[in-house]
Coordinates of C-alpha atoms in Angstrom, one line a residue:
M1 CA -6.4 -29.9 -16.0
N2 CA -6.6 -31.6 -19.8
Q3 CA -4.3 -33.9 -22.2
F4 CA -3.4 -30.6 -23.8
M5 CA -0.5 -28.4 -23.7
F6 CA -0.1 -24.3 -22.3
S7 CA 2.0 -21.6 -24.0
N8 CA 5.1 -21.2 -22.2
K9 CA 4.7 -17.5 -21.7
D10 CA 3.7 -16.1 -17.9
N11 CA 1.5 -13.0 -18.7
I12 CA -0.9 -15.7 -21.1
N13 CA -1.2 -18.1 -18.8
I14 CA -2.0 -15.7 -16.1
L15 CA -4.6 -14.3 -18.2
T16 CA -6.5 -18.1 -19.6
S17 CA -6.7 -18.8 -15.7
L18 CA -8.1 -16.0 -14.4
L19 CA -10.2 -15.8 -17.5
I20 CA -11.5 -19.0 -16.3
E21 CA -12.2 -17.6 -13.0
Y22 CA -14.4 -14.7 -14.5
G23 CA -16.5 -16.9 -15.7
V24 CA -15.2 -16.3 -19.8
S25 CA -17.5 -19.4 -21.5
D26 CA -16.7 -17.6 -24.3
A27 CA -14.8 -15.5 -26.8
V28 CA -14.3 -14.6 -30.5
V29 CA -10.8 -15.2 -31.9
C30 CA -9.4 -13.7 -34.9
P31 CA -5.9 -14.5 -37.5
G32 CA -2.7 -13.6 -36.4
S33 CA 1.1 -14.9 -35.7
R34 CA 1.2 -12.3 -32.2
N35 CA -2.0 -13.3 -30.7
A36 CA -1.6 -17.6 -32.1
P37 CA -0.7 -18.3 -28.3
I38 CA -3.2 -16.5 -26.7
V39 CA -5.7 -18.4 -29.0
H40 CA -4.1 -21.5 -28.6
N41 CA -4.1 -21.7 -24.8
L42 CA -7.9 -20.4 -25.4
S43 CA -8.7 -23.3 -27.2
Q44 CA -7.2 -25.6 -24.8
C45 CA -9.9 -24.3 -21.9
Q46 CA -12.6 -26.7 -21.9
S47 CA -14.9 -24.5 -20.1
I48 CA -13.8 -21.7 -23.4
R49 CA -15.6 -22.2 -26.2
C50 CA -13.8 -20.2 -28.9
H51 CA -15.2 -18.7 -32.4
P52 CA -13.1 -18.1 -35.1
I53 CA -14.1 -14.8 -36.8
T54 CA -11.8 -13.6 -39.8
D55 CA -12.8 -9.5 -39.5
E56 CA -11.8 -7.9 -36.8
R57 CA -14.7 -5.6 -37.3
S58 CA -17.4 -7.7 -37.6
A59 CA -16.0 -9.9 -34.6
G60 CA -16.1 -7.0 -31.9
F61 CA -19.7 -7.3 -32.2
F62 CA -19.8 -11.1 -32.7
A63 CA -18.9 -10.6 -29.1
L64 CA -20.7 -8.3 -28.5
G65 CA -24.0 -10.2 -29.3
I66 CA -22.7 -13.1 -27.5
A67 CA -22.2 -10.9 -24.3
Q68 CA -25.6 -9.7 -24.7
A69 CA -27.2 -13.6 -24.9
T70 CA -25.4 -14.8 -22.0
Q71 CA -25.1 -11.6 -19.5
C72 CA -21.2 -12.5 -19.1
P73 CA -18.0 -11.0 -19.8
T74 CA -16.9 -12.2 -23.5
V75 CA -13.2 -12.2 -25.0
V76 CA -13.0 -10.6 -28.3
C77 CA -9.0 -11.5 -28.9
V78 CA -7.0 -9.7 -32.3
T79 CA -3.3 -9.5 -32.9
S80 CA -1.3 -6.7 -33.0
G81 CA -1.4 -3.3 -35.0
T82 CA -4.2 -2.0 -36.5
A83 CA -6.2 -5.1 -35.7
L84 CA -7.1 -3.2 -32.5
L85 CA -8.4 -0.4 -34.1
N86 CA -10.9 -2.2 -35.8
L87 CA -12.5 -3.5 -32.7
A88 CA -13.3 0.7 -31.9
P89 CA -17.2 0.4 -33.1
A90 CA -17.5 -2.7 -31.2
V91 CA -16.7 -1.6 -28.2
A92 CA -18.0 2.0 -28.2
E93 CA -21.3 0.2 -28.8
A94 CA -20.6 -2.1 -25.8
Y95 CA -20.0 1.2 -23.5
Y96 CA -22.9 2.9 -24.3
Q97 CA -24.9 -0.6 -23.7
H98 CA -22.8 -1.1 -20.9
V99 CA -22.5 -4.5 -21.8
P100 CA -18.6 -6.6 -20.2
L101 CA -17.3 -6.9 -23.6
V102 CA -13.0 -7.9 -22.8
V103 CA -10.6 -6.8 -25.4
V104 CA -7.6 -9.2 -25.9
S105 CA -4.7 -7.6 -28.3
A106 CA -1.7 -9.3 -28.6
D107 CA 1.4 -6.9 -28.6
R108 CA 5.0 -6.5 -30.0
P109 CA 7.6 -5.9 -27.1
S110 CA 7.2 -2.4 -26.1
Q111 CA 11.1 -1.9 -27.3
W112 CA 9.9 -2.0 -31.0
I113 CA 6.8 0.3 -30.9
N114 CA 7.7 3.0 -33.1
Q115 CA 10.8 1.9 -34.3
L116 CA 9.8 0.7 -37.6
D117 CA 9.1 -2.8 -37.0
G118 CA 6.4 -5.0 -38.3
Q119 CA 2.7 -4.4 -37.0
T120 CA 3.9 -1.9 -34.5
L121 CA 1.6 1.2 -32.4
P122 CA 1.0 2.2 -29.3
Q123 CA -1.8 0.0 -28.5
P124 CA -2.3 0.3 -24.1
D125 CA -4.5 3.4 -25.2
A126 CA -5.8 2.9 -28.6
L127 CA -9.5 2.4 -27.6
G128 CA -9.3 5.8 -25.5
R129 CA -12.2 6.7 -23.3
F130 CA -14.2 3.3 -24.6
V131 CA -12.7 1.1 -22.5
R132 CA -13.5 1.3 -18.3
K133 CA -10.0 0.0 -17.5
A134 CA -7.2 -1.0 -20.0
V135 CA -4.3 -2.3 -18.9
S136 CA -0.9 -3.8 -20.7
L137 CA 0.8 -6.4 -18.8
P138 CA 4.8 -7.0 -18.3
E139 CA 6.4 -10.3 -19.3
P140 CA 7.8 -12.0 -16.3
H141 CA 9.3 -15.1 -18.2
I142 CA 11.3 -12.7 -20.9
M143 CA 12.3 -9.9 -17.9
C144 CA 14.4 -12.0 -16.0
K145 CA 15.9 -14.0 -18.6
L146 CA 17.1 -11.0 -20.1
D147 CA 18.7 -9.8 -16.9
D148 CA 22.1 -11.7 -16.6
G149 CA 23.4 -9.3 -14.0
L150 CA 20.7 -10.5 -11.6
N151 CA 21.7 -13.4 -9.3
T152 CA 19.4 -16.2 -8.5
S153 CA 17.5 -14.4 -5.6
D154 CA 17.0 -11.8 -7.5
S155 CA 16.4 -13.3 -10.5
D156 CA 13.3 -15.0 -8.6
K157 CA 11.9 -12.3 -6.9
R158 CA 11.8 -10.4 -10.0
W159 CA 9.8 -12.8 -12.1
E160 CA 8.0 -13.2 -9.0
E161 CA 6.8 -9.7 -8.8
E162 CA 6.3 -9.8 -12.2
C163 CA 3.7 -12.5 -12.6
W164 CA 2.2 -10.7 -9.5
M165 CA 2.1 -7.3 -11.6
C166 CA 0.1 -9.5 -14.5
R167 CA -2.0 -11.2 -12.0
R168 CA -3.8 -7.9 -10.4
L169 CA -3.1 -6.0 -13.7
V170 CA -5.9 -9.0 -15.0
N171 CA -7.8 -8.8 -11.9
E172 CA -8.4 -5.2 -11.9
A173 CA -9.4 -5.3 -15.3
L174 CA -11.9 -8.4 -15.4
H175 CA -13.2 -6.8 -11.7
S176 CA -13.5 -3.6 -13.2
A177 CA -15.5 -4.8 -16.1
T178 CA -18.8 -6.5 -13.7
C179 CA -18.5 -4.0 -10.9
R180 CA -21.3 -2.1 -10.6
Q181 CA -22.5 -1.4 -13.7
S182 CA -20.6 -3.9 -16.8
A183 CA -18.4 -2.3 -18.8
P184 CA -15.5 -3.5 -21.7
I185 CA -12.6 -3.9 -20.7
H186 CA -8.8 -3.6 -22.8
I187 CA -6.2 -6.3 -21.8
N188 CA -3.1 -6.0 -24.0
V189 CA -0.8 -8.7 -23.9
P190 CA 3.0 -7.4 -25.0
I191 CA 4.6 -11.2 -26.7
T192 CA 8.5 -11.7 -27.1
E193 CA 9.9 -14.4 -29.7
P194 CA 9.9 -17.3 -30.0
L195 CA 6.2 -17.5 -29.7
F196 CA 4.7 -20.9 -30.5
T197 CA 6.5 -22.9 -27.6
F198 CA 3.1 -25.2 -25.8
D199 CA 5.4 -27.3 -23.4
V200 CA 3.6 -26.0 -19.8
A201 CA 1.2 -29.0 -18.5
E202 CA -1.1 -26.7 -16.4
L203 CA -1.8 -23.1 -16.2
P204 CA -0.9 -21.7 -13.1
V205 CA -3.6 -21.3 -9.4
A206 CA -4.2 -17.2 -9.9
K207 CA -7.1 -15.8 -7.6
R208 CA -9.4 -14.0 -8.8
F209 CA -10.2 -10.5 -6.0
R210 CA -13.9 -11.0 -5.5
L211 CA -15.7 -8.0 -3.9
M212 CA -18.5 -9.3 -0.9
E213 CA -21.8 -8.2 -1.9
K214 CA -23.2 -5.5 0.0
V215 CA -26.8 -6.5 -0.1
S216 CA -27.1 -5.1 3.4
F217 CA -23.9 -3.9 6.4
L218 CA -25.3 -7.0 8.5
N219 CA -24.4 -9.8 4.7
Q220 CA -21.6 -8.4 4.1
Q221 CA -20.4 -8.4 7.1
R222 CA -21.1 -11.4 7.8
Q223 CA -19.2 -12.4 4.4
L224 CA -16.5 -10.5 6.5
F225 CA -16.7 -12.4 9.3
E226 CA -16.5 -16.0 7.6
R227 CA -13.2 -15.1 6.4
F228 CA -11.6 -13.6 9.5
F229 CA -12.9 -16.5 11.8
G230 CA -12.6 -18.7 9.5
A231 CA -8.4 -18.1 10.0
N232 CA -6.2 -19.5 12.7
R233 CA -3.4 -16.3 12.7
P234 CA -6.3 -13.2 11.0
M235 CA -4.3 -9.3 11.8
I236 CA -5.6 -6.3 10.6
V237 CA -3.9 -3.7 8.9
I238 CA -4.3 -0.1 8.9
G239 CA -3.0 2.2 6.8
Q240 CA -3.2 6.2 6.8
L241 CA -6.6 7.6 7.4
A242 CA -8.0 11.2 7.5
Y243 CA -9.0 12.1 11.5
G244 CA -11.7 10.2 12.6
I245 CA -11.9 7.7 10.5
I246 CA -11.7 5.4 13.3
S247 CA -12.4 6.1 16.5
P248 CA -9.6 5.6 19.4
E249 CA -12.1 3.5 21.2
T250 CA -12.4 1.4 18.1
I251 CA -9.0 0.6 18.0
R252 CA -8.6 -0.2 21.4
S253 CA -10.8 -2.9 21.8
L254 CA -9.5 -4.1 18.7
S255 CA -6.4 -4.8 20.2
Q256 CA -7.4 -6.0 22.8
H257 CA -8.8 -9.1 21.0
Y258 CA -6.4 -9.3 17.5
V259 CA -3.8 -8.3 16.2
V260 CA -3.9 -4.8 14.7
M261 CA -1.2 -2.9 13.0
A262 CA -1.9 0.8 13.3
E263 CA 0.7 3.8 12.8
P264 CA -0.1 7.3 14.5
L265 CA -1.4 8.0 10.4
S266 CA -4.5 6.1 11.8
N267 CA -4.6 5.7 15.4
L268 CA -6.9 8.4 17.7
Y269 CA -5.7 5.2 20.5
Y270 CA -3.2 7.1 23.0
Q271 CA -0.9 4.3 22.7
T272 CA 1.8 3.8 19.9
I273 CA 1.5 0.3 17.9
H274 CA 5.6 -0.4 18.2
F275 CA 5.2 -2.8 15.1
D276 CA 8.0 -1.4 13.1
E277 CA 10.1 -2.9 15.5
A278 CA 8.2 -6.4 16.9
V279 CA 8.7 -7.3 12.5
R280 CA 12.5 -6.6 12.6
V281 CA 12.3 -8.6 15.7
V282 CA 10.3 -11.7 14.6
D283 CA 12.8 -11.5 11.2
G284 CA 15.6 -12.4 13.3
L285 CA 14.2 -14.7 14.8
G286 CA 14.5 -18.7 13.1
Q287 CA 12.2 -19.5 10.9
D288 CA 10.5 -22.0 13.3
Q289 CA 10.4 -19.2 15.2
S290 CA 9.3 -16.1 13.0
A291 CA 6.5 -19.2 11.1
K292 CA 4.3 -18.8 14.0
Y293 CA 4.2 -14.7 13.7
A294 CA 2.9 -14.4 10.5
P295 CA -0.6 -13.9 9.9
D296 CA -2.9 -16.6 7.4
Y297 CA -5.8 -13.4 6.8
I298 CA -4.6 -9.8 6.5
I299 CA -7.6 -7.7 6.5
Y300 CA -6.0 -4.4 5.0
I301 CA -7.8 -0.5 5.3
G302 CA -6.4 2.7 4.7
D303 CA -3.8 4.0 2.4
T304 CA 0.2 3.7 2.9
L305 CA 2.3 2.6 5.7
V306 CA 5.3 4.6 6.8
S307 CA 7.2 1.1 8.0
K308 CA 9.0 -0.5 5.2
P309 CA 10.4 -3.2 7.3
T310 CA 6.4 -4.2 8.0
R311 CA 5.6 -3.8 3.9
R312 CA 8.1 -6.0 3.0
W313 CA 7.3 -8.7 5.9
L314 CA 3.9 -8.9 5.5
R315 CA 4.2 -9.4 1.7
S316 CA 6.8 -12.2 3.0
T317 CA 4.2 -13.9 4.5
K318 CA 2.2 -15.1 1.3
A319 CA -1.7 -14.2 3.2
A320 CA -4.5 -13.7 1.4
S321 CA -5.3 -10.5 2.1
C322 CA -8.9 -8.2 1.9
F323 CA -9.1 -4.6 1.2
I324 CA -11.5 -2.3 2.2
T325 CA -12.3 0.8 0.6
P326 CA -15.0 2.8 -0.1
D327 CA -14.6 2.9 -4.2
A328 CA -14.2 -0.8 -5.2
L329 CA -13.8 0.6 -8.5
D330 CA -10.0 1.9 -7.1
L331 CA -8.0 -0.6 -6.0
H332 CA -4.4 -1.5 -4.3
D333 CA -3.0 -4.8 -3.6
P334 CA -0.1 -3.3 -0.9
I335 CA 0.2 -7.4 0.7
M336 CA 0.5 -8.8 -3.3
T337 CA -2.4 -11.6 -1.7
L338 CA -5.6 -9.8 -2.7
E339 CA -8.4 -12.0 -2.9
D340 CA -11.9 -10.1 -0.9
I341 CA -12.8 -6.7 -1.6
V342 CA -15.2 -5.0 0.7
E343 CA -16.7 -2.1 -0.6
C344 CA -17.3 0.4 2.6
Q345 CA -18.0 3.8 3.1
L346 CA -15.5 5.9 5.2
E347 CA -18.4 7.4 7.9
D348 CA -19.5 3.5 8.0
V349 CA -15.5 1.9 8.5
D350 CA -16.1 2.6 12.3
L351 CA -18.6 0.7 12.6
L352 CA -17.6 -1.9 10.4
L353 CA -14.6 -2.8 12.9
S354 CA -16.1 -2.6 16.1
S355 CA -18.5 -5.3 15.0
F356 CA -15.2 -7.4 15.4
C357 CA -15.6 -6.9 19.1
D358 CA -19.0 -7.8 19.5
I359 CA -17.5 -11.5 18.9
Y360 CA -16.1 -11.1 22.4
D361 CA -18.7 -8.6 23.9
N362 CA -21.5 -10.6 23.2
P363 CA -20.3 -14.1 22.1
E364 CA -23.8 -15.7 22.9
D365 CA -25.0 -14.9 19.4
F366 CA -22.8 -16.5 17.4
E367 CA -22.0 -20.0 19.5
D368 CA -24.2 -21.8 16.7
D369 CA -22.0 -20.7 13.8
E370 CA -18.9 -22.9 13.8
D371 CA -17.2 -21.4 11.3
I372 CA -16.6 -18.7 13.0
M373 CA -16.1 -20.1 16.5
A374 CA -14.4 -23.0 15.0
H375 CA -10.8 -21.5 15.8
E376 CA -11.1 -18.9 19.0
D377 CA -8.2 -21.0 20.6
S378 CA -6.1 -20.4 18.0
R379 CA -6.7 -16.3 17.8
H380 CA -6.3 -16.3 20.6
S381 CA -2.8 -17.8 21.5
F382 CA -1.3 -15.9 18.1
H383 CA -3.1 -12.2 19.6
L384 CA -1.0 -13.6 22.7
L385 CA 1.8 -14.3 20.9
W386 CA 2.3 -10.4 19.2
Q387 CA 1.2 -8.9 22.4
Q388 CA 4.2 -10.0 24.5
L389 CA 6.0 -9.3 21.8
L390 CA 4.3 -6.1 20.8
D391 CA 4.4 -4.9 24.6
N392 CA 8.2 -6.0 25.4
C393 CA 8.4 -3.2 22.4
A394 CA 6.3 -0.4 23.6
E395 CA 8.3 -1.2 27.0
R396 CA 12.0 -1.0 25.3
A397 CA 10.8 2.5 23.6
E398 CA 10.2 3.6 26.8
A399 CA 12.9 2.8 28.5
Y400 CA 15.7 3.7 25.8
E401 CA 17.2 6.9 26.7
P402 CA 18.9 8.1 23.1
A403 CA 22.0 11.0 23.6
F404 CA 21.0 14.0 22.3
S405 CA 20.1 13.6 18.7
Q406 CA 16.8 14.1 16.7
M407 CA 15.5 10.8 17.9
A408 CA 16.4 12.2 21.2
T409 CA 14.6 15.1 20.5
V410 CA 11.6 13.9 19.5
K411 CA 11.0 11.7 22.0
Y412 CA 11.3 14.5 24.8
F413 CA 8.8 16.7 22.3
E414 CA 6.7 13.7 22.6
E415 CA 6.9 13.1 26.7
Q416 CA 5.9 16.9 27.2
L417 CA 2.9 16.5 24.1
A418 CA 1.5 14.0 26.9
D419 CA 1.8 16.2 30.0
L420 CA 0.4 19.7 28.3
D421 CA -3.8 19.6 28.4
T422 CA -4.2 21.3 25.6
D423 CA -5.5 20.8 22.2
I424 CA -2.5 20.2 19.9
C425 CA -2.3 19.3 16.3
V426 CA 1.1 17.8 14.9
H427 CA 2.4 17.3 11.6
Y428 CA 5.7 15.3 10.7
A429 CA 7.4 15.9 7.6
N430 CA 8.5 12.8 5.4
S431 CA 11.3 10.8 6.1
S432 CA 13.4 10.2 9.3
A433 CA 10.9 12.9 11.5
V434 CA 8.0 10.8 10.5
R435 CA 9.8 8.0 10.8
L436 CA 10.6 8.5 14.9
A437 CA 6.5 10.1 15.3
C438 CA 5.7 6.2 14.8
I439 CA 8.5 5.3 17.2
Y440 CA 7.1 7.8 20.1
A441 CA 3.5 9.6 18.6
Q442 CA 0.9 8.6 21.1
H443 CA -1.9 10.9 19.0
Y444 CA -2.8 11.0 15.4
V445 CA -0.5 12.0 12.8
W446 CA -0.9 14.5 10.0
C447 CA 1.9 14.0 7.4
N448 CA 1.8 14.1 3.6
R449 CA 2.5 10.0 3.0
G450 CA 0.3 10.1 -0.3
V451 CA 3.6 9.8 -2.4
N452 CA 6.1 10.0 0.5
G453 CA 8.1 13.6 -0.7
I454 CA 10.0 16.2 0.9
E455 CA 8.4 18.9 -0.5
G456 CA 5.3 20.8 0.9
S457 CA 5.3 19.3 4.5
L458 CA 5.8 23.0 6.0
S459 CA 3.5 24.5 3.6
T460 CA 0.7 21.7 4.5
A461 CA 1.5 22.8 8.2
A462 CA 1.1 26.4 7.9
G463 CA -2.2 26.3 6.0
F464 CA -3.4 23.6 8.7
S465 CA -2.3 26.5 11.1
L466 CA -4.9 29.3 9.2
A467 CA -8.0 26.8 9.6
T468 CA -7.7 26.0 13.5
D469 CA -6.9 27.5 16.3
A470 CA -5.5 24.4 17.8
L471 CA -1.7 25.3 18.3
T472 CA -0.1 23.2 15.0
V473 CA 3.1 22.0 15.6
C474 CA 5.5 20.6 12.5
V475 CA 8.2 18.8 13.3
I476 CA 10.9 19.1 9.9
G477 CA 13.9 18.1 8.7
D478 CA 16.0 20.5 7.6
L479 CA 16.3 19.2 3.6
S480 CA 12.9 19.5 3.6
F481 CA 12.9 22.7 5.5
F482 CA 14.9 25.0 3.4
Y483 CA 13.2 23.5 0.1
D484 CA 10.2 24.7 1.7
Q485 CA 11.1 27.9 2.8
N486 CA 9.1 30.2 1.3
A487 CA 5.7 28.5 3.8
L488 CA 6.9 31.2 6.3
W489 CA 6.7 34.2 3.7
N490 CA 3.8 35.0 4.2
S491 CA 2.4 37.4 6.5
C492 CA -1.3 35.5 6.9
I493 CA 0.1 32.7 9.9
G494 CA 0.0 33.2 13.1
G495 CA 1.6 32.4 16.5
N496 CA -0.5 28.8 16.6
L497 CA 2.3 27.4 14.4
R498 CA 5.2 26.2 15.5
I499 CA 7.9 24.5 13.9
V500 CA 10.8 22.2 15.6
L501 CA 13.6 22.0 12.7
L502 CA 15.5 19.1 12.9
N503 CA 19.7 20.4 11.6
N504 CA 21.8 18.1 10.8
N505 CA 23.5 19.4 7.8
G506 CA 21.8 17.1 5.3
G507 CA 19.6 13.7 4.5
G508 CA 20.1 12.1 7.7
I509 CA 18.7 8.7 6.4
F510 CA 20.5 8.3 3.5
R511 CA 23.4 7.0 6.0
Q512 CA 21.0 4.5 7.1
L513 CA 21.0 2.8 3.3
K514 CA 23.2 0.0 2.8
G515 CA 26.4 0.5 0.3
L516 CA 25.4 3.9 -0.7
D517 CA 28.7 5.1 2.0
K518 CA 30.5 3.8 -0.6
S519 CA 29.8 5.8 -2.8
P520 CA 32.5 9.2 -3.0
V521 CA 29.7 11.5 -3.6
A522 CA 27.1 10.1 -0.8
N523 CA 27.6 12.9 1.4
S524 CA 27.7 15.9 -1.1
F525 CA 25.8 14.4 -3.9
V526 CA 23.0 12.0 -2.8
S527 CA 22.9 13.3 0.8
A528 CA 23.1 16.9 -0.6
H529 CA 25.4 18.7 2.9
H530 CA 25.2 21.6 3.8
E531 CA 25.7 24.7 6.6
T532 CA 23.0 26.2 6.2
T533 CA 21.2 27.6 9.3
A534 CA 17.3 28.9 9.9
Q535 CA 18.2 31.9 11.7
G536 CA 18.4 34.5 8.8
I537 CA 15.3 33.4 7.3
C538 CA 13.1 33.5 10.6
T539 CA 14.5 37.0 11.0
Q540 CA 13.4 38.0 7.7
N541 CA 9.8 36.5 7.9
D542 CA 9.6 37.3 11.7
I543 CA 9.5 34.5 12.9
G544 CA 10.1 33.8 16.7
Y545 CA 13.7 31.7 16.9
I546 CA 15.3 29.9 19.0
S547 CA 18.1 26.6 18.6
A548 CA 19.7 23.9 20.7
K549 CA 22.8 22.7 20.3
D550 CA 22.7 19.8 23.3
M551 CA 20.5 18.1 25.5
N552 CA 19.7 21.3 27.9
E553 CA 19.5 23.7 25.5
M554 CA 17.3 21.5 23.3
Q555 CA 14.7 20.8 26.3
I556 CA 14.4 24.2 27.4
G557 CA 13.6 25.1 24.0
I558 CA 10.7 22.2 23.5
V559 CA 9.1 23.6 26.6
T560 CA 9.9 27.2 25.2
L561 CA 8.2 26.3 21.9
L562 CA 5.2 24.5 23.5
T563 CA 4.4 27.2 26.1
R564 CA 5.0 31.0 25.2
E565 CA 2.3 33.3 24.0
T566 CA 2.7 34.8 20.8
D567 CA 1.0 36.2 17.8
R568 CA 4.4 35.6 15.8
P569 CA 4.8 32.0 14.6
M570 CA 8.2 30.4 16.6
L571 CA 10.9 28.1 15.7
L572 CA 13.0 25.9 17.4
E573 CA 16.2 24.6 15.5
V574 CA 18.0 21.9 17.4
F575 CA 21.2 21.1 15.9
T576 CA 22.8 17.6 16.0
D577 CA 25.6 15.5 14.5
A578 CA 24.1 13.0 11.8
E579 CA 26.4 10.1 13.1
E580 CA 25.0 10.9 16.5
D581 CA 21.6 10.7 14.9
M582 CA 21.8 7.4 13.1
K583 CA 23.7 5.8 16.2
A584 CA 21.1 6.4 18.2
M585 CA 18.9 4.5 15.5
A586 CA 20.7 1.6 15.2
N587 CA 20.9 1.6 19.3
Y588 CA 17.6 1.3 19.8
F589 CA 16.6 -1.4 17.5
A590 CA 19.5 -3.4 18.5
S591 CA 18.3 -3.2 22.0
L592 CA 14.9 -4.4 21.3
T593 CA 16.6 -8.3 20.9

């Protein structure tokens, strides 16, 4: 670096580092005390020329002119308060001229906004629709130091997450400024006093998001190949996707050659990939052994993952990641390590993924590419290591025979589905139900995982049944069912809707939360214990009703539910004990090790 020192504010240093990464070469800086640490940092960067302009109204247009001439993102930096509002005319002009004007505004701490303190007004959205993206950065360093109640590890984790949030927000904003047609953006930087400590020798390493240019499909494919096959331990993670986006043949072929994580919410392949279980096993290994399973590059496709242990573990690996999306302006960073972006329409995702299989099907086409073939042995060893673990987890899942419980119910239900030669669409509700699906479902699963709420799962399945002749089954817990019982208060639903109601008299999943049992209201207020049954609801809505209170009744009920011909919807209510449900799950995961 150079001989100068930078500010001790983490958010300012991350911002400065990324401005350099995105090729900012010019900054128009306006006077002020609150933005002085930002101006100081910019002035210390050899690659950035600073131009002092006193009048913010004029400064905005100065920056506009520089950006027009250089065709590069150009910063205009102002202090807090009305200084920001003075940029509005220039920002509006930049918006309609499609110029990448980067507005950087210093701000007071959020707790002092609208509290009659000096130069405070709501700044994050002050430029309204005339910027493509507006972000306001957290203050990682300050937030952690003020949290005296946190222990050292918690404080470090909090600081790390806040720094990641800074990197992500700045990346999103600067990426938006130049993605497709250029546009102005706004980065708001709250800064807590003291302001003028300059004792950091080097800026942090903050990698920018890079969009793989789609000059052609083959060009984009080649860029992705270079990153993926340049890794020793690459992994493909597939979150929730709409039905049919990725074919079962593609999932099967990918899984034969690479480490693929795909839950039933995206996976049409007939085999369940037991990644949640495998990650728990890896977590239990010693550090040296578990490190062998960590990827060094991850391709992430789709939306959310159900498995919290998997999400947590993927983030812990620190592996660089690539996000494949149909909209490069709508980004997510689920692994917290986003570097690459591939813009690919959903209808082309299957084609893009299947191209990875061509390496194995047609190796002669790639023998001349040293970058692609160099790590073939290490990739093969990594895949073999994971495949052995996943196969072992699959064998344990099949062999495990839970006692009568919700787990036993879902296992038997899925076994019966596998034996039926008929078109059945299965919806799982959130919480325990969908987690059991991830263990046993060998088909695509519909589930409202967008925001993971318990409301509306039954209504969604009922609406789905209206638009198909196929048998539609909803597997749902009691709280979700009773919350959404009015889904049955309709005359339009018919005999192709079937419901498996898992009733253990409350939110059973809350019993798995470590430490909650210490609260005296855990059962009554949090788990919402109740003694309600669905029989009366079914009677008043003309729904066929079956109940089961032991293993034999449950098995007969499921066969009846799936095979009986009727013009009315049917419901099987399976009564289980919450403690036994928790024990069945605990014993299952214990059996994996």
